[in-house]
């Protein structure tokens, strides 16, 4: 007998041949993949970053006070100005709400929706509502565009998503009142993060294992760079309408992808469109300078049972399979919680720049730039010490930094900001790992379901993000403190996940349940001990798993 994870389960050559096998033949990380990744995938990260995260500048609420008439100014000259109330013109003993509007400090922001539509005092709730509308749209878009991408293809989904962003995002800049902006912001949220994910999925589905960590980290680097550039651009364009227009309309240029964006060959094979897949695979082999008989590869893929198609896999398994067995249920809950915290804290630290005691534009730019060293540090660690320790340490460092702001005197503004930036550094590093780690822990038969479920739970948590940031009006460091506690708790929870580096990935529910059983968080860098608790399978169980084995056209994990 041998442990389940000591080697691959024996399968027939036909059962072993899947899309990844065909991909190796035509080149799984060659010139074609690099061209596709840098030309298609990376430019798509710009509109996602800019459209989603221009919100701190668009809804910024500068210092303000009641606008007074000349007579009122003369009467109350010796009295302090108030932001929401003014002294009664007839008697200085009572206060009344501002009667003539507000005067805003325009030294930082020339115009925001707050200053244009007077969203202060008893109308300031609109600020949170517009942000919540965006993330609610994002939550709905995850369902909607995920279904479209699986049903009609990645290419079709991309252009529908792009159309939604360009049209509704551009219309946002022409909103005549806050109600219109609220509705349009919901529709602008629909494409986020789908516009970022779909091109990424296309690129990843053309790659083998050798290129997936590279592409996952590099696109994170580009996303972080886009965030830093947005801060610089916004510092020169301090009027919300022009900034909103710039963050959406120019990306109409991406419609030019219509002429050269390929459909995912992996998806085409999964829905049995072999003739279309053959054309793409032939071009891939030619670009990668591989001499291979593509007709023969297609014949092998055609011979895979119909039950192995993505559609059939989805019919056989659903999200409830993740919770039926104790070990897989534990891993699913931990993955989802860690993902949720990463999403809330990453977005929270980005939106929290207005609560930091430094210039908003400089703060936002640094906040994006600190992501870059996190990615470069995490990158080599993934292949050296695995996934568990990098994600745990990144979250503990980021969380501890946020909590430490509690002990910094209020007059040390840059120290508070520095700790917040260190928190962003940590959460960015862990966010880059969670996609990879989650995809390796979920078994193949429910990988897409599991990734989608965890992603949507994380998306639902973002709806509460604006209200978390609002707490900073009462105690400036309170949002940082809450995010720090959440991050530390998720970092500790991640230690209860088994390491996946150098381990054959689980394919079935049974394999996923066995993987990591009896795992102890104290097992550090010894990957052999990760699967120490895995039970050996008897010959009957092994034969059963062989029978369950199917041609896998899903491949390894991609973000959903």
Coordinates of C-alpha atoms in Angstrom, one line a residue:
X1 CA 0.0 0.0 0.0
X2 CA 1.1 3.6 -0.6
X3 CA -0.2 6.9 0.6
X4 CA -2.6 8.6 -1.7
X5 CA -0.4 11.6 -2.2
X6 CA 2.9 9.9 -2.6
X7 CA 2.3 9.6 -6.3
X8 CA -0.4 10.0 -8.8
X9 CA -3.3 7.6 -8.8
X10 CA -2.6 5.2 -11.7
X11 CA -4.8 5.8 -14.7
X12 CA -4.9 4.6 -18.3
X13 CA -3.2 6.8 -20.9
X14 CA -6.5 7.8 -22.2
X15 CA -7.7 8.9 -18.8
X16 CA -4.4 10.8 -18.2
X17 CA -4.7 12.7 -21.5
X18 CA -6.6 16.0 -20.9
X19 CA -6.4 19.6 -22.2
X20 CA -3.2 20.2 -20.2
X21 CA -1.6 17.2 -21.9
X22 CA -2.5 18.7 -25.3
X23 CA -1.3 22.1 -24.1
X24 CA 2.2 20.7 -23.3
X25 CA 2.4 19.4 -26.9
X26 CA 1.7 22.9 -28.5
X27 CA 3.6 24.8 -25.8
X28 CA 2.1 25.7 -22.4
X29 CA 4.1 28.8 -21.8
X30 CA 5.7 30.0 -25.0
X31 CA 5.6 33.1 -27.2
X32 CA 1.8 32.7 -27.8
X33 CA 1.0 32.8 -24.1
X34 CA 3.4 35.7 -23.4
X35 CA 1.9 37.7 -26.2
X36 CA -1.6 37.0 -25.1
X37 CA -0.8 37.8 -21.5
X38 CA 1.0 41.1 -22.0
X39 CA -1.1 42.4 -24.9
X40 CA -4.6 41.3 -23.7
X41 CA -4.6 40.6 -20.0
X42 CA -2.5 43.4 -18.5
X43 CA -4.1 46.4 -20.2
X44 CA -7.5 45.2 -18.9
X45 CA -6.3 45.7 -15.4
X46 CA -6.3 49.5 -15.8
X47 CA -10.1 50.1 -16.3
X48 CA -10.8 47.7 -13.4
X49 CA -8.5 49.5 -11.0
X50 CA -9.5 53.0 -12.2
X51 CA -13.2 52.6 -12.4
X52 CA -13.5 50.9 -9.0
X53 CA -11.1 52.9 -7.0
X54 CA -11.7 56.4 -8.2
X55 CA -14.4 56.5 -5.5
X56 CA -12.3 58.1 -2.7
X57 CA -11.7 61.1 -5.0
X58 CA -15.2 61.3 -6.4
X59 CA -17.1 61.2 -3.1
X60 CA -14.4 63.0 -1.0
X61 CA -16.0 65.2 1.7
X62 CA -13.8 68.3 2.3
X63 CA -14.0 70.5 5.3
X64 CA -17.1 72.8 5.2
X65 CA -19.2 75.2 7.2
X66 CA -22.5 76.9 6.9
X67 CA -22.8 79.7 4.3
X68 CA -23.8 82.9 6.1
X69 CA -25.2 86.1 4.7
X70 CA -23.3 89.3 5.3
X71 CA -25.6 90.3 8.1
X72 CA -25.3 86.9 9.8
X73 CA -21.5 87.1 9.5
X74 CA -21.5 90.5 11.2
X75 CA -23.7 89.2 14.1
X76 CA -21.8 86.0 14.7
X77 CA -18.3 87.2 13.9
X78 CA -16.9 86.3 17.3
X79 CA -18.5 82.8 17.3
X80 CA -17.0 79.7 15.8
X81 CA -18.3 78.4 12.4
X82 CA -20.2 75.1 12.4
X83 CA -20.3 72.4 9.7
X84 CA -24.0 71.6 10.0
X85 CA -25.6 74.2 12.2
X86 CA -25.5 78.0 12.5
X87 CA -26.7 80.4 15.1
X88 CA -30.3 81.6 14.8
X89 CA -30.3 85.0 13.1
X90 CA -32.9 86.3 15.5
X91 CA -31.2 85.1 18.7
X92 CA -27.6 83.8 19.2
X93 CA -28.8 81.5 22.0
X94 CA -30.1 78.7 19.7
X95 CA -28.8 76.7 16.8
X96 CA -30.5 75.8 13.5
X97 CA -29.5 73.8 10.5
X98 CA -27.6 75.6 7.8
X99 CA -30.0 77.9 6.0
X100 CA -28.0 79.0 2.9
X101 CA -26.0 76.0 2.0
X102 CA -22.3 75.4 2.7
X103 CA -18.9 76.8 2.0
X104 CA -16.4 74.1 1.1
X105 CA -12.6 74.0 1.5
X106 CA -11.5 73.6 -2.1
X107 CA -7.7 73.6 -1.5
X108 CA -7.6 69.8 -2.0
X109 CA -10.7 69.0 -4.1
X110 CA -12.1 71.5 -6.7
X111 CA -15.4 69.6 -7.1
X112 CA -16.8 66.3 -5.8
X113 CA -20.3 64.9 -5.8
X114 CA -20.4 65.9 -2.1
X115 CA -19.7 69.6 -2.9
X116 CA -21.8 69.7 -6.0
X117 CA -24.9 68.0 -4.6
X118 CA -24.3 69.1 -0.9
X119 CA -24.1 65.6 0.5
X120 CA -23.2 66.7 4.0
X121 CA -24.9 66.7 7.4
X122 CA -28.3 65.1 7.1
X123 CA -27.6 64.0 3.4
X124 CA -24.1 62.5 4.0
X125 CA -25.6 59.0 4.0
X126 CA -25.6 59.2 0.2
X127 CA -21.8 58.9 0.2
X128 CA -22.0 55.4 1.7
X129 CA -25.0 54.5 -0.5
X130 CA -23.2 55.3 -3.7
X131 CA -20.2 53.1 -2.7
X132 CA -22.6 50.3 -1.5
X133 CA -24.4 50.5 -4.9
X134 CA -21.1 49.9 -6.7
X135 CA -20.2 46.8 -4.6
X136 CA -23.8 45.5 -4.8
X137 CA -23.5 45.8 -8.6
X138 CA -20.2 43.9 -8.3
X139 CA -21.9 41.1 -6.3
X140 CA -24.6 40.8 -8.9
X141 CA -22.1 41.0 -11.8
X142 CA -20.2 38.0 -10.3
X143 CA -23.3 35.9 -10.8
X144 CA -24.4 37.4 -14.1
X145 CA -21.1 37.5 -16.0
X146 CA -19.8 34.3 -14.5
X147 CA -22.8 32.5 -16.0
X148 CA -22.4 34.3 -19.4
X149 CA -18.7 33.4 -19.5
X150 CA -19.4 29.7 -18.8
X151 CA -22.5 29.5 -21.1
X152 CA -21.5 31.7 -24.1
X153 CA -17.7 31.9 -23.8
X154 CA -15.0 34.1 -22.3
X155 CA -14.8 36.3 -25.5
X156 CA -18.5 37.1 -25.6
X157 CA -18.5 37.9 -21.9
X158 CA -15.5 40.2 -22.2
X159 CA -17.2 42.5 -24.7
X160 CA -20.5 42.6 -22.8
X161 CA -18.6 43.5 -19.7
X162 CA -16.5 46.1 -21.5
X163 CA -19.7 47.7 -23.0
X164 CA -21.3 47.9 -19.6
X165 CA -18.3 49.6 -18.1
X166 CA -17.7 52.1 -20.9
X167 CA -21.4 53.1 -21.3
X168 CA -22.5 53.3 -17.7
X169 CA -19.1 54.5 -16.3
X170 CA -19.1 57.4 -18.9
X171 CA -22.7 58.3 -18.1
X172 CA -21.8 58.6 -14.4
X173 CA -19.8 61.7 -15.3
X174 CA -23.0 63.3 -16.7
X175 CA -25.3 62.6 -13.7
X176 CA -27.5 65.5 -12.9
X177 CA -28.3 64.5 -9.4
X178 CA -27.2 62.1 -6.7
X179 CA -30.1 59.7 -7.6
X180 CA -28.9 59.3 -11.1
X181 CA -25.3 58.8 -9.9
X182 CA -26.5 56.2 -7.5
X183 CA -28.2 54.1 -10.2
X184 CA -25.4 54.5 -12.7
X185 CA -22.8 53.6 -10.0
X186 CA -24.7 50.3 -9.5
X187 CA -24.4 49.4 -13.2
X188 CA -20.7 50.6 -13.2
X189 CA -20.1 48.0 -10.5
X190 CA -21.5 45.1 -12.5
X191 CA -18.3 44.7 -14.6
X192 CA -16.0 44.7 -11.5
X193 CA -14.0 42.6 -11.0
X194 CA -15.2 40.6 -14.1
X195 CA -13.4 42.9 -16.5
X196 CA -10.2 42.2 -14.7
X197 CA -10.9 38.5 -14.2
X198 CA -12.2 37.3 -17.7
X199 CA -9.0 38.3 -19.6
X200 CA -7.0 36.8 -16.8
X201 CA -9.0 33.6 -17.1
X202 CA -8.4 33.5 -20.9
X203 CA -4.7 33.9 -20.4
X204 CA -4.5 31.4 -17.6
X205 CA -6.6 28.8 -19.6
X206 CA -3.9 28.9 -22.3
X207 CA -1.1 28.3 -19.8
X208 CA 0.2 25.2 -18.1
X209 CA 1.4 25.0 -14.6
X210 CA 4.8 26.5 -15.4
X211 CA 3.3 29.9 -16.2
X212 CA 0.4 30.3 -13.8
X213 CA 2.2 31.6 -10.7
X214 CA 4.2 34.0 -13.0
X215 CA 1.0 35.4 -14.6
X216 CA -0.9 35.6 -11.3
X217 CA 1.8 37.6 -9.6
X218 CA 2.6 39.8 -12.6
X219 CA -1.0 40.8 -13.1
X220 CA -1.1 41.8 -9.4
X221 CA 2.0 43.9 -10.0
X222 CA 0.2 45.7 -12.9
X223 CA -2.9 46.2 -10.8
X224 CA -0.9 47.8 -8.0
X225 CA 0.9 50.0 -10.5
X226 CA -2.4 51.1 -12.0
X227 CA -3.6 52.1 -8.5
X228 CA -0.4 54.2 -7.9
X229 CA -0.8 55.9 -11.3
X230 CA -4.5 56.6 -10.5
X231 CA -3.4 58.6 -7.4
X232 CA -1.0 60.7 -9.5
X233 CA -3.5 61.3 -12.3
X234 CA -6.2 62.3 -9.8
X235 CA -3.9 64.8 -8.2
X236 CA -3.9 66.7 -11.5
X237 CA -7.6 66.2 -12.2
X238 CA -9.4 67.4 -9.1
X239 CA -12.9 67.6 -10.6
X240 CA -15.0 64.5 -10.2
X241 CA -16.8 64.7 -13.6
X242 CA -13.6 64.9 -15.6
X243 CA -11.9 62.2 -13.5
X244 CA -14.9 59.8 -13.9
X245 CA -14.9 60.4 -17.6
X246 CA -11.2 59.7 -17.9
X247 CA -11.5 56.5 -15.8
X248 CA -14.1 55.0 -18.1
X249 CA -14.5 56.4 -21.6
X250 CA -10.9 55.9 -23.0
X251 CA -11.2 52.2 -22.5
X252 CA -13.5 52.0 -25.5
X253 CA -10.2 51.4 -27.3
X254 CA -10.3 47.9 -25.9
X255 CA -13.1 47.1 -28.4
X256 CA -10.2 46.7 -30.8
X257 CA -9.6 43.4 -29.1
X258 CA -12.5 42.1 -31.3
X259 CA -10.0 41.6 -34.1
X260 CA -7.5 39.5 -32.2
X261 CA -8.8 38.3 -28.8
X262 CA -9.2 34.5 -29.1
X263 CA -11.8 32.4 -27.4
X264 CA -10.4 30.1 -24.7
X265 CA -9.4 26.9 -26.3
X266 CA -9.9 25.1 -23.0
X267 CA -13.5 26.4 -22.8
X268 CA -14.1 25.4 -26.5
X269 CA -12.9 21.8 -25.7
X270 CA -15.0 21.7 -22.5
X271 CA -18.2 22.4 -24.6
X272 CA -17.1 20.1 -27.4
X273 CA -16.4 22.7 -30.0
X274 CA -13.3 20.9 -31.3
X275 CA -13.2 22.5 -34.8
X276 CA -12.9 26.0 -33.3
X277 CA -10.4 24.8 -30.7
X278 CA -8.3 23.2 -33.4
X279 CA -7.8 26.5 -35.2
X280 CA -6.6 28.2 -32.1
X281 CA -4.3 25.2 -31.1
X282 CA -2.8 25.2 -34.6
X283 CA -2.0 28.9 -34.3
X284 CA -0.6 28.4 -30.8
X285 CA 1.7 25.6 -32.0
X286 CA 2.9 27.7 -34.9
X287 CA 3.6 30.8 -32.8
X288 CA 5.4 28.6 -30.2
X289 CA 7.4 26.9 -33.0
X290 CA 6.2 23.5 -32.0
X291 CA 5.9 20.7 -34.6
X292 CA 2.9 18.7 -33.6
X293 CA 0.0 16.9 -35.2
X294 CA -2.9 19.0 -33.9
X295 CA -5.4 16.7 -35.6
X296 CA -4.1 13.8 -33.5
X297 CA -4.4 15.9 -30.3
X298 CA -8.0 16.8 -31.2
X299 CA -8.8 13.2 -31.8
X300 CA -7.5 12.2 -28.3
X301 CA -9.6 15.0 -26.7
X302 CA -12.7 14.0 -28.7
X303 CA -12.3 10.5 -27.3
X304 CA -12.7 11.7 -23.7
X305 CA -16.2 10.8 -22.4
X306 CA -18.9 13.4 -22.7
X307 CA -19.3 13.2 -18.9
X308 CA -15.9 14.9 -18.6
X309 CA -17.1 18.1 -20.1
X310 CA -17.5 21.1 -17.9
X311 CA -21.3 21.1 -18.3
X312 CA -21.5 17.5 -17.1
X313 CA -19.2 18.1 -14.2
X314 CA -21.4 21.0 -13.0
X315 CA -24.4 18.8 -13.2
X316 CA -22.8 16.2 -11.0
X317 CA -21.5 18.5 -8.3
X318 CA -22.7 21.6 -6.6
X319 CA -21.6 23.9 -3.8
X320 CA -23.2 21.6 -1.1
X321 CA -20.6 19.0 -1.9
X322 CA -18.0 21.3 -0.2
X323 CA -19.8 21.0 3.1
X324 CA -20.8 17.3 3.2
X325 CA -17.5 15.9 4.7
X326 CA -15.8 17.4 7.8
X327 CA -12.2 18.0 6.5
X328 CA -13.3 19.5 3.2
X329 CA -15.9 21.6 5.1
X330 CA -13.3 22.9 7.5
X331 CA -11.0 23.9 4.6
X332 CA -13.8 25.5 2.7
X333 CA -14.9 27.7 5.7
X334 CA -11.3 28.7 6.3
X335 CA -10.6 29.6 2.7
X336 CA -13.8 31.6 2.4
X337 CA -13.1 33.5 5.7
X338 CA -9.5 34.3 4.6
X339 CA -10.7 35.4 1.2
X340 CA -13.5 37.6 2.8
X341 CA -11.1 39.3 5.1
X342 CA -8.6 39.9 2.3
X343 CA -11.3 41.5 0.2
X344 CA -12.7 43.7 3.0
X345 CA -9.3 44.9 4.3
X346 CA -7.7 45.4 0.8
X347 CA -10.7 47.6 -0.3
X348 CA -11.0 49.1 3.2
X349 CA -7.4 50.3 3.3
X350 CA -7.7 51.7 -0.2
X351 CA -10.9 53.7 0.7
X352 CA -9.6 54.7 4.1
X353 CA -7.1 57.2 2.7
X354 CA -9.4 60.1 3.7
X355 CA -9.1 59.1 7.3
X356 CA -5.3 59.2 7.3
X357 CA -3.7 62.5 8.6
X358 CA -1.8 63.1 5.3
X359 CA -2.6 64.4 1.8
X360 CA -5.2 62.2 0.2
X361 CA -3.5 62.1 -3.2
X362 CA -0.1 61.3 -1.9
X363 CA -1.6 58.7 0.5
X364 CA -3.5 57.0 -2.3
X365 CA -0.4 56.8 -4.5
X366 CA 1.8 55.4 -1.8
X367 CA -1.0 53.0 -0.8
X368 CA -0.9 51.5 -4.3
X369 CA 2.9 51.6 -4.7
X370 CA 3.5 49.6 -1.5
X371 CA 1.8 46.6 -3.1
X372 CA 4.6 46.2 -5.6
X373 CA 7.4 45.1 -3.1
X374 CA 4.8 42.7 -1.5
X375 CA 4.4 40.9 -4.8
X376 CA 8.1 40.7 -5.5
X377 CA 8.7 39.3 -2.0
X378 CA 5.9 36.7 -2.2
X379 CA 6.8 35.6 -5.7
X380 CA 10.0 33.6 -5.0
X381 CA 8.6 32.3 -1.6
X382 CA 5.7 30.5 -3.3
X383 CA 8.1 28.0 -4.9
X384 CA 10.4 27.8 -1.9
X385 CA 8.4 27.5 1.2
X386 CA 4.9 27.0 -0.2
X387 CA 1.6 29.0 0.1
X388 CA 0.7 28.6 3.8
X389 CA 3.5 30.5 5.4
X390 CA 3.6 33.4 3.0
X391 CA -0.1 34.1 3.3
X392 CA 0.0 33.7 7.1
X393 CA 3.0 35.9 7.6
X394 CA 1.8 38.6 5.2
X395 CA -1.6 38.8 7.0
X396 CA 0.0 38.8 10.5
X397 CA 2.4 41.6 9.5
X398 CA -0.4 43.6 7.9
X399 CA -2.8 43.1 10.7
X400 CA -0.2 43.9 13.4
X401 CA 0.7 47.1 11.7
X402 CA -2.9 48.3 11.6
X403 CA -3.4 47.4 15.3
X404 CA -0.2 49.3 16.3
X405 CA -1.8 52.5 15.1
X406 CA -3.7 52.4 18.5
X407 CA -0.5 53.1 20.3
X408 CA 0.7 56.1 18.1
X409 CA 0.1 59.6 19.5
X410 CA -2.4 61.5 17.4
X411 CA 0.2 64.2 16.5
X412 CA 2.4 61.6 14.7
X413 CA 0.4 61.6 11.5
X414 CA 3.0 60.1 9.2
X415 CA 3.6 57.3 11.6
X416 CA -0.1 56.4 11.6
X417 CA -0.1 56.6 7.8
X418 CA 3.1 54.5 7.6
X419 CA 1.6 51.7 9.6
X420 CA -1.5 51.8 7.4
X421 CA 0.8 51.5 4.4
X422 CA 2.5 48.5 6.0
X423 CA -0.9 47.0 6.5
X424 CA -1.7 47.4 2.8
X425 CA 1.7 45.9 2.0
X426 CA 0.8 42.8 4.0
X427 CA -2.8 42.4 2.7
X428 CA -1.6 42.8 -0.9
X429 CA 0.9 40.0 -0.5
X430 CA -1.7 37.7 1.0
X431 CA -4.3 38.6 -1.6
X432 CA -1.9 37.5 -4.4
X433 CA -1.6 34.1 -2.7
X434 CA -5.2 33.4 -1.9
X435 CA -6.3 32.8 -5.5
X436 CA -3.5 30.3 -6.0
X437 CA -3.9 28.6 -2.6
X438 CA -7.7 28.3 -2.8
X439 CA -7.6 26.8 -6.3
X440 CA -5.1 24.2 -5.2
X441 CA -7.1 23.2 -2.1
X442 CA -10.5 22.8 -3.9
X443 CA -10.8 19.5 -5.8
X444 CA -11.1 19.7 -9.6
X445 CA -14.7 18.6 -9.7
X446 CA -15.9 21.5 -7.6
X447 CA -13.0 23.9 -8.1
X448 CA -14.9 26.5 -10.2
X449 CA -17.9 26.2 -7.8
X450 CA -15.7 26.6 -4.7
X451 CA -13.7 29.6 -6.1
X452 CA -17.0 31.2 -7.2
X453 CA -18.6 30.7 -3.9
X454 CA -15.7 32.1 -1.9
X455 CA -15.4 35.0 -4.3
X456 CA -19.0 35.9 -4.0
X457 CA -19.0 35.7 -0.2
X458 CA -16.0 38.1 -0.2
X459 CA -17.9 40.4 -2.6
X460 CA -20.9 40.5 -0.3
X461 CA -18.7 41.6 2.6
X462 CA -17.6 44.6 0.5
X463 CA -21.1 46.0 0.8
X464 CA -20.4 46.9 4.4
X465 CA -17.0 48.4 3.6
X466 CA -18.2 52.1 3.3
X467 CA -19.8 51.9 6.7
X468 CA -16.6 50.6 8.2
X469 CA -14.7 53.6 6.8
X470 CA -17.4 55.9 8.2
X471 CA -16.4 54.9 11.7
X472 CA -13.3 57.0 11.2
X473 CA -15.3 60.1 11.6
X474 CA -15.8 59.2 15.3
X475 CA -12.4 57.7 16.0
X476 CA -9.9 58.1 13.2
X477 CA -8.0 54.9 13.7
X478 CA -11.0 52.7 14.5
X479 CA -11.3 51.3 10.9
X480 CA -7.6 50.4 11.0
X481 CA -8.0 48.7 14.4
X482 CA -11.0 46.6 13.2
X483 CA -9.3 45.7 9.9
X484 CA -6.1 44.8 11.9
X485 CA -8.0 42.4 14.2
X486 CA -9.8 40.8 11.2
X487 CA -6.5 40.3 9.4
X488 CA -4.6 38.8 12.3
X489 CA -7.5 36.4 12.9
X490 CA -7.5 35.3 9.2
X491 CA -3.7 34.9 9.3
X492 CA -4.0 32.6 12.3
X493 CA -6.8 30.7 10.6
X494 CA -4.7 30.1 7.5
X495 CA -2.3 28.1 9.5
X496 CA -4.9 25.4 9.8
X497 CA -4.8 24.8 6.0
X498 CA -2.5 22.1 4.7
X499 CA 0.4 23.0 2.4
X500 CA 0.0 22.3 -1.3
X501 CA 3.5 22.9 -2.7
X502 CA 4.8 19.7 -4.3
X503 CA 1.6 17.8 -3.7
X504 CA -0.7 16.3 -6.4
X505 CA -3.8 18.3 -6.4
X506 CA -7.1 16.6 -5.3
X507 CA -9.4 15.8 -8.2
X508 CA -12.4 14.1 -6.5
X509 CA -14.3 14.9 -3.3
X510 CA -12.9 11.8 -1.7
X511 CA -9.3 12.9 -2.4
X512 CA -10.0 16.4 -1.1
X513 CA -11.5 14.9 2.1
X514 CA -8.4 12.8 2.7
X515 CA -5.9 15.6 1.8
X516 CA -4.6 17.2 5.0
X517 CA -6.5 14.9 7.4
X518 CA -4.8 15.0 10.8
X519 CA -2.8 18.0 9.7
X520 CA -1.2 19.9 12.6
X521 CA -0.6 23.7 12.3
X522 CA 2.7 23.2 14.0
X523 CA 4.1 21.5 10.8
X524 CA 6.2 24.2 9.4
X525 CA 8.4 23.8 6.3
X526 CA 8.3 20.0 6.1
X527 CA 5.9 19.4 3.2
X528 CA 6.1 15.6 3.7
X529 CA 4.3 16.0 7.1
X530 CA 1.5 18.0 5.4
X531 CA -0.1 14.8 4.3
X532 CA 1.1 12.7 7.2
X533 CA -2.5 12.1 8.3
X534 CA -3.7 11.0 4.9
X535 CA -5.0 7.4 5.1
X536 CA -3.8 4.8 2.7
X537 CA -6.4 3.6 0.4
X538 CA -7.1 -0.1 -0.1
X539 CA -7.2 -1.6 -3.5
X540 CA -11.0 -1.4 -3.7
X541 CA -10.9 2.3 -2.9
X542 CA -8.2 2.9 -5.4
X543 CA -10.1 1.1 -8.1
X544 CA -13.1 3.2 -7.2
X545 CA -11.2 6.4 -7.7
X546 CA -9.8 5.1 -11.0
X547 CA -13.4 4.5 -12.1
X548 CA -14.3 8.0 -11.0
X549 CA -11.4 9.6 -12.9
X550 CA -12.4 11.6 -15.9
X551 CA -10.7 13.8 -18.5
X552 CA -10.2 17.2 -16.8
X553 CA -10.8 20.0 -19.2
X554 CA -11.1 22.6 -16.4
X555 CA -7.4 22.6 -15.7
X556 CA -5.9 24.2 -12.6
X557 CA -7.3 27.0 -10.6
X558 CA -8.2 30.4 -12.2
X559 CA -9.9 33.3 -10.4
X560 CA -13.7 33.3 -10.6

